[in-house]
Structure formats: structure tokens, C-alpha cells
Short mmCIF file of C-alpha atoms in Angstrom, two decimals:
data_model
loop_
_atom_site.label_atom_id
_atom_site.label_comp_id
_atom_site.label_asym_id
_atom_site.label_seq_id
_atom_site.Cartn_x
_atom_site.Cartn_y
_atom_site.Cartn_z
CA ARG A 135 -24.84 28.27 13.48
CA LYS A 136 -23.83 29.41 10.34
CA GLU A 137 -21.76 32.98 10.05
CA VAL A 138 -24.52 34.57 8.11
CA GLU A 139 -28.22 33.21 8.09
CA GLN A 140 -30.94 34.34 6.35
CA ASP A 141 -34.80 33.46 5.91
CA PRO A 142 -34.74 31.76 2.55
CA GLY A 143 -38.25 32.71 1.94
CA PRO A 144 -39.92 33.10 -0.32
CA PHE A 145 -41.37 36.33 0.51
CA ASN A 146 -44.44 37.02 -1.80
CA VAL A 147 -45.65 40.13 -1.79
CA PRO A 148 -47.91 42.45 -4.16
CA GLU A 149 -46.59 45.33 -6.29
CA GLY A 150 -46.12 48.55 -4.33
CA ALA A 151 -46.06 46.74 -1.01
CA THR A 152 -43.44 47.42 1.47
CA VAL A 153 -41.27 44.36 2.37
CA ALA A 154 -38.22 43.54 4.84
CA PHE A 155 -35.74 41.30 5.22
CA ASN A 156 -33.64 40.49 8.36
CA CYS A 157 -29.81 38.96 8.09
CA THR A 158 -28.19 38.10 11.17
CA TYR A 159 -24.23 37.36 11.53
CA SER A 160 -22.63 35.76 14.24
CA ASN A 161 -18.67 37.64 14.57
CA SER A 162 -19.39 40.32 16.38
CA ALA A 163 -15.72 41.51 15.30
CA SER A 164 -17.15 42.14 11.51
CA GLN A 165 -16.84 45.64 10.13
CA SER A 166 -18.09 45.69 6.93
CA PHE A 167 -21.91 44.76 5.37
CA PHE A 168 -23.31 44.49 2.09
CA TRP A 169 -26.69 43.23 -0.05
CA TYR A 170 -26.33 41.79 -2.99
CA ARG A 171 -29.02 41.13 -5.50
CA GLN A 172 -29.31 37.97 -7.87
CA ASP A 173 -31.52 37.06 -10.54
CA CYS A 174 -32.87 33.66 -11.18
CA ARG A 175 -29.65 31.73 -12.78
CA LYS A 176 -27.87 34.85 -12.80
CA GLU A 177 -24.70 36.27 -10.81
CA PRO A 178 -24.90 38.31 -7.94
CA LYS A 179 -24.37 42.09 -7.97
CA LEU A 180 -23.74 44.66 -5.58
CA LEU A 181 -27.23 46.52 -4.40
CA MET A 182 -25.86 48.34 -1.43
CA SER A 183 -23.36 48.90 1.16
CA VAL A 184 -24.72 49.01 4.60
CA TYR A 185 -23.20 51.81 7.11
CA SER A 186 -23.50 52.09 10.58
CA SER A 187 -25.58 55.20 10.33
CA GLY A 188 -28.28 53.42 7.66
CA ASN A 189 -28.60 54.49 4.52
CA GLU A 190 -31.04 54.66 1.62
CA ASP A 191 -30.76 54.34 -2.16
CA GLY A 192 -34.00 55.51 -3.79
CA ARG A 193 -36.84 52.99 -2.67
CA PHE A 194 -34.12 50.72 -0.54
CA THR A 195 -33.09 51.52 2.82
CA ALA A 196 -30.69 49.63 4.67
CA GLN A 197 -29.88 49.12 8.47
CA LEU A 198 -27.36 48.20 10.79
CA ASN A 199 -28.04 47.14 14.48
CA ARG A 200 -24.63 46.04 15.72
CA ALA A 201 -25.85 44.88 19.39
CA SER A 202 -27.97 42.70 17.94
CA GLN A 203 -25.80 41.83 15.27
CA TYR A 204 -28.22 42.00 12.55
CA ILE A 205 -28.84 43.95 8.93
CA SER A 206 -31.89 44.81 7.29
CA LEU A 207 -33.35 45.76 3.80
CA LEU A 208 -36.35 47.40 3.25
CA ILE A 209 -37.97 47.86 -0.06
CA ARG A 210 -40.79 50.08 -0.45
CA ASP A 211 -43.28 50.31 -3.20
CA SER A 212 -42.19 46.77 -4.54
CA LYS A 213 -42.03 46.31 -8.22
CA LEU A 214 -42.02 43.25 -10.54
CA SER A 215 -38.61 43.82 -11.38
CA ASP A 216 -37.86 43.28 -7.69
CA SER A 217 -37.89 39.79 -7.61
CA ALA A 218 -34.80 38.25 -6.90
CA THR A 219 -32.72 36.54 -4.35
CA TYR A 220 -31.18 39.01 -1.81
CA LEU A 221 -28.05 37.99 -0.39
CA CYS A 222 -26.60 39.39 2.75
CA VAL A 223 -22.61 39.65 2.93
CA VAL A 224 -20.61 40.26 5.65
CA GLY A 225 -16.97 41.22 5.84
CA ARG A 226 -14.68 40.09 8.69
CA GLY A 227 -12.83 43.55 8.26
CA TRP A 228 -12.77 46.81 6.62
CA SER A 229 -12.19 45.47 3.60
CA ASN A 230 -14.50 44.70 0.45
CA ALA A 231 -12.03 42.13 -0.78
CA GLY A 232 -13.67 38.23 -1.55
CA ASN A 233 -11.71 36.30 0.80
CA MET A 234 -12.67 38.30 3.59
CA LEU A 235 -16.57 38.03 3.04
CA THR A 236 -19.16 35.61 3.95
CA PHE A 237 -22.40 35.09 2.21
CA GLY A 238 -25.77 34.16 3.44
CA GLY A 239 -27.67 31.58 1.83
CA GLY A 240 -30.17 34.59 0.23
CA THR A 241 -33.65 35.62 0.89
CA ARG A 242 -35.80 35.10 -2.19
CA LEU A 243 -38.55 37.74 -3.40
CA MET A 244 -41.45 37.79 -5.66
CA VAL A 245 -43.60 40.05 -6.36
CA LYS A 246 -46.73 39.61 -7.52
CA PRO A 247 -49.23 41.95 -9.99
CA ASN B 154 -16.01 46.25 -22.47
CA ALA B 155 -17.09 42.54 -21.24
CA GLY B 156 -16.57 42.67 -17.62
CA VAL B 157 -15.78 39.07 -16.34
CA THR B 158 -16.48 36.10 -18.97
CA GLN B 159 -16.44 32.58 -17.80
CA THR B 160 -16.51 29.49 -20.21
CA PRO B 161 -17.86 27.00 -20.67
CA LYS B 162 -21.47 28.18 -19.39
CA PHE B 163 -22.64 24.34 -19.24
CA GLN B 164 -20.57 21.22 -18.44
CA VAL B 165 -20.99 17.75 -17.85
CA LEU B 166 -18.56 15.21 -16.55
CA LYS B 167 -18.28 11.94 -15.83
CA THR B 168 -16.68 10.78 -12.26
CA GLY B 169 -13.00 11.12 -12.16
CA GLN B 170 -12.71 13.55 -15.29
CA SER B 171 -10.71 16.20 -15.28
CA MET B 172 -11.26 19.92 -16.78
CA THR B 173 -10.56 23.43 -16.47
CA LEU B 174 -12.72 26.36 -15.74
CA GLN B 175 -12.01 29.50 -17.76
CA CYS B 176 -11.91 32.93 -16.27
CA ALA B 177 -11.14 36.50 -17.99
CA GLN B 178 -11.47 39.99 -16.96
CA ASP B 179 -10.80 43.02 -19.11
CA MET B 180 -11.15 45.83 -16.30
CA ASN B 181 -7.44 45.65 -15.19
CA HIS B 182 -8.40 44.25 -11.61
CA ASN B 183 -5.94 42.98 -9.30
CA SER B 184 -8.10 40.27 -7.60
CA MET B 185 -9.94 37.35 -8.75
CA TYR B 186 -11.64 34.78 -7.16
CA TRP B 187 -13.66 31.65 -7.85
CA TYR B 188 -16.75 30.32 -5.60
CA ARG B 189 -19.22 27.62 -5.80
CA GLN B 190 -23.02 28.22 -5.11
CA ASP B 191 -24.98 25.60 -3.78
CA PRO B 192 -28.75 25.25 -2.81
CA GLY B 193 -29.43 27.07 0.09
CA MET B 194 -25.92 27.97 0.87
CA GLY B 195 -24.42 31.15 0.61
CA LEU B 196 -21.14 31.42 -2.20
CA ARG B 197 -18.01 29.68 -0.64
CA LEU B 198 -14.82 30.71 -1.64
CA ILE B 199 -12.58 28.16 -3.43
CA TYR B 200 -9.61 29.67 -4.26
CA TYR B 201 -8.43 33.39 -4.67
CA SER B 202 -5.85 35.71 -6.23
CA ALA B 203 -4.62 38.88 -4.69
CA SER B 204 -2.07 39.51 -7.73
CA GLU B 205 -0.77 38.05 -10.77
CA GLY B 206 1.23 35.19 -10.01
CA THR B 207 -0.35 34.96 -6.61
CA THR B 208 -3.08 32.20 -5.20
CA ASP B 209 -4.28 31.22 -1.65
CA LYS B 210 -6.93 28.68 -0.62
CA GLY B 211 -10.20 29.48 0.45
CA GLU B 212 -12.83 27.93 2.23
CA VAL B 213 -13.29 24.40 -0.20
CA PRO B 214 -10.00 24.19 -1.89
CA ASP B 215 -10.39 20.22 -1.60
CA GLY B 216 -10.45 18.90 -5.31
CA TYR B 217 -9.53 22.06 -7.04
CA ASN B 218 -6.42 23.75 -8.15
CA VAL B 219 -5.83 27.22 -9.69
CA SER B 220 -3.41 29.31 -12.12
CA ARG B 221 -2.93 33.05 -12.44
CA LEU B 222 -0.28 33.14 -15.00
CA LYS B 223 -1.55 36.60 -16.72
CA LYS B 224 -3.48 39.66 -14.69
CA GLN B 225 -6.52 39.19 -16.69
CA ASN B 226 -6.83 35.14 -16.72
CA PHE B 227 -7.75 32.96 -13.44
CA LEU B 228 -8.13 29.28 -14.37
CA LEU B 229 -10.12 26.74 -12.08
CA GLY B 230 -9.26 22.97 -12.61
CA LEU B 231 -10.70 19.84 -11.18
CA GLU B 232 -8.16 16.88 -11.16
CA SER B 233 -10.50 14.34 -10.69
CA ALA B 234 -14.11 15.22 -10.61
CA ALA B 235 -16.81 13.88 -8.09
CA PRO B 236 -20.50 14.35 -7.90
CA SER B 237 -20.10 16.64 -4.60
CA GLN B 238 -18.26 18.94 -7.09
CA THR B 239 -21.62 19.38 -9.05
CA SER B 240 -22.37 23.18 -8.51
CA VAL B 241 -22.90 26.49 -10.17
CA TYR B 242 -19.08 28.13 -9.87
CA PHE B 243 -18.91 31.81 -10.20
CA CYS B 244 -15.37 33.87 -10.92
CA ALA B 245 -15.47 37.23 -9.72
CA SER B 246 -12.56 40.00 -9.61
CA SER B 247 -12.32 43.26 -7.72
CA TYR B 248 -9.62 46.51 -8.62
CA GLY B 249 -8.75 46.64 -4.94
CA THR B 250 -10.02 45.94 -1.46
CA GLY B 251 -12.04 48.94 -0.26
CA VAL B 252 -15.51 49.18 0.55
CA ARG B 253 -15.69 50.98 -3.03
CA SER B 254 -14.31 48.12 -5.14
CA PRO B 255 -17.11 45.52 -5.09
CA LEU B 256 -16.60 42.46 -6.71
CA HIS B 257 -17.76 41.82 -10.04
CA PHE B 258 -18.95 38.42 -11.04
CA GLY B 259 -18.99 36.20 -14.17
CA ASN B 260 -22.38 34.79 -15.36
CA GLY B 261 -21.34 31.27 -13.80
CA THR B 262 -20.69 27.94 -15.03
CA ARG B 263 -23.11 25.27 -14.74
CA LEU B 264 -21.12 21.80 -13.76
CA THR B 265 -22.63 18.66 -13.04
CA VAL B 266 -20.66 15.42 -12.25
CA THR B 267 -22.59 12.08 -12.87
#
């Protein structure tokens, strides 16, 4: 079983739709969680950290469920510019150091006009 | 302020050839990393450097070597290229290790080994 698993998609949604991705992780000792965004043939960029109580940044909401060991990303009112691959990233400690992170394979989102 | 710069952007090698991928950052970051990204798989850490002059193996170090002689540069060497090393390579850096020190990635090097 992979340490961090994501549905690769693609998720094809119309503009304005709400879409949600889940990501499961296997290490129950994981302490830090992130979503990165990667545009086609570009580098990953941090989208948002995921906090225990859940957090929101504009149209994006991230949730953590420790009991079931998954995190989720909800995107409301999808824009064409949201089309990208979303990487779930889990840290083995309270650190964002690259050597402590495990990246999921990514979920591809395509927003259509 | 260029951020993290990788060269070259594209490279084609024949099996057995060697080469060095260059990475430079101008953000005065302490930590630097080399990842590879293959289709359907997450980024996998090859080597990292927590500070100038130190390096450590990551998840997939075999067939690679690294050097961090200057704080701003982190070099990744392929000793004898193999087709299995065909991948996209990303260099990244971070100032520290806290949650508020995200990774900054370079724009990648696409390597094909024939």
C-alpha cells in the first residue's frame, strides 16, 4: 500500500461546480499535511497547509480526518484557472522539511467552460 | 529575484553517459533537495542537504551523487545514466523546517536516457 494515495482522476467539471478530492495516508504518526498545486509541465507550488480544525482560503477548504486517516480539498465555484494537478503531501513530523514529506501521485482536475 | 533556477531544462543522454544537473537559489535558503517525478507516482526524494557542506540520502539515491559546496548551489550527478533514470527532476529549497517554510521548486529538468 502506498503511504499517500490519491485518485489520479481526471475530474472533469464545469465552471462554477464544486469539486472535492480525498487523499488517504497510511502512517498514523503523521503530523503535518499540505496540498500543493502543479500546473501542466510546471513545478509544484504550495496551495495550503491543512490544520486539524480544518481551514479555508477563499474558495478552497481543507479538512483533516485523523481517525480515518484522510485529508480532503474542496474547491467551490471552480474556475478554468483551477485546472491543474493537486498533490497531497504528508509530513512524518511537525516539519515541512523536504526529507520528511511524502507526496501523493496527484489528482488531475480539468475545469471546462 | 529568480528563486530556484535549474539547468538544463531538457537533456537527452545515451546509456552510460554522465552529466550534472545544476540548481541555484538566491533566497538564502539553508535546505536544498533533489526530487524525481515519474508518471502516476509522487515526487520521490533523491538526496537532500540540510546546510552548506552536508548531504544525505533520500528515498531513491542509487545511481546519483550530489554536492553542496556553496549555500546557493546544489548539484546532482548521474554517474552512468540508465533508461530507468528517465524522469523529470525537480530541485527545491526551503529556509527552515517549520510549517511556515514551504518548499520552493525550480521549474524542472526533463531527462531522457536512451
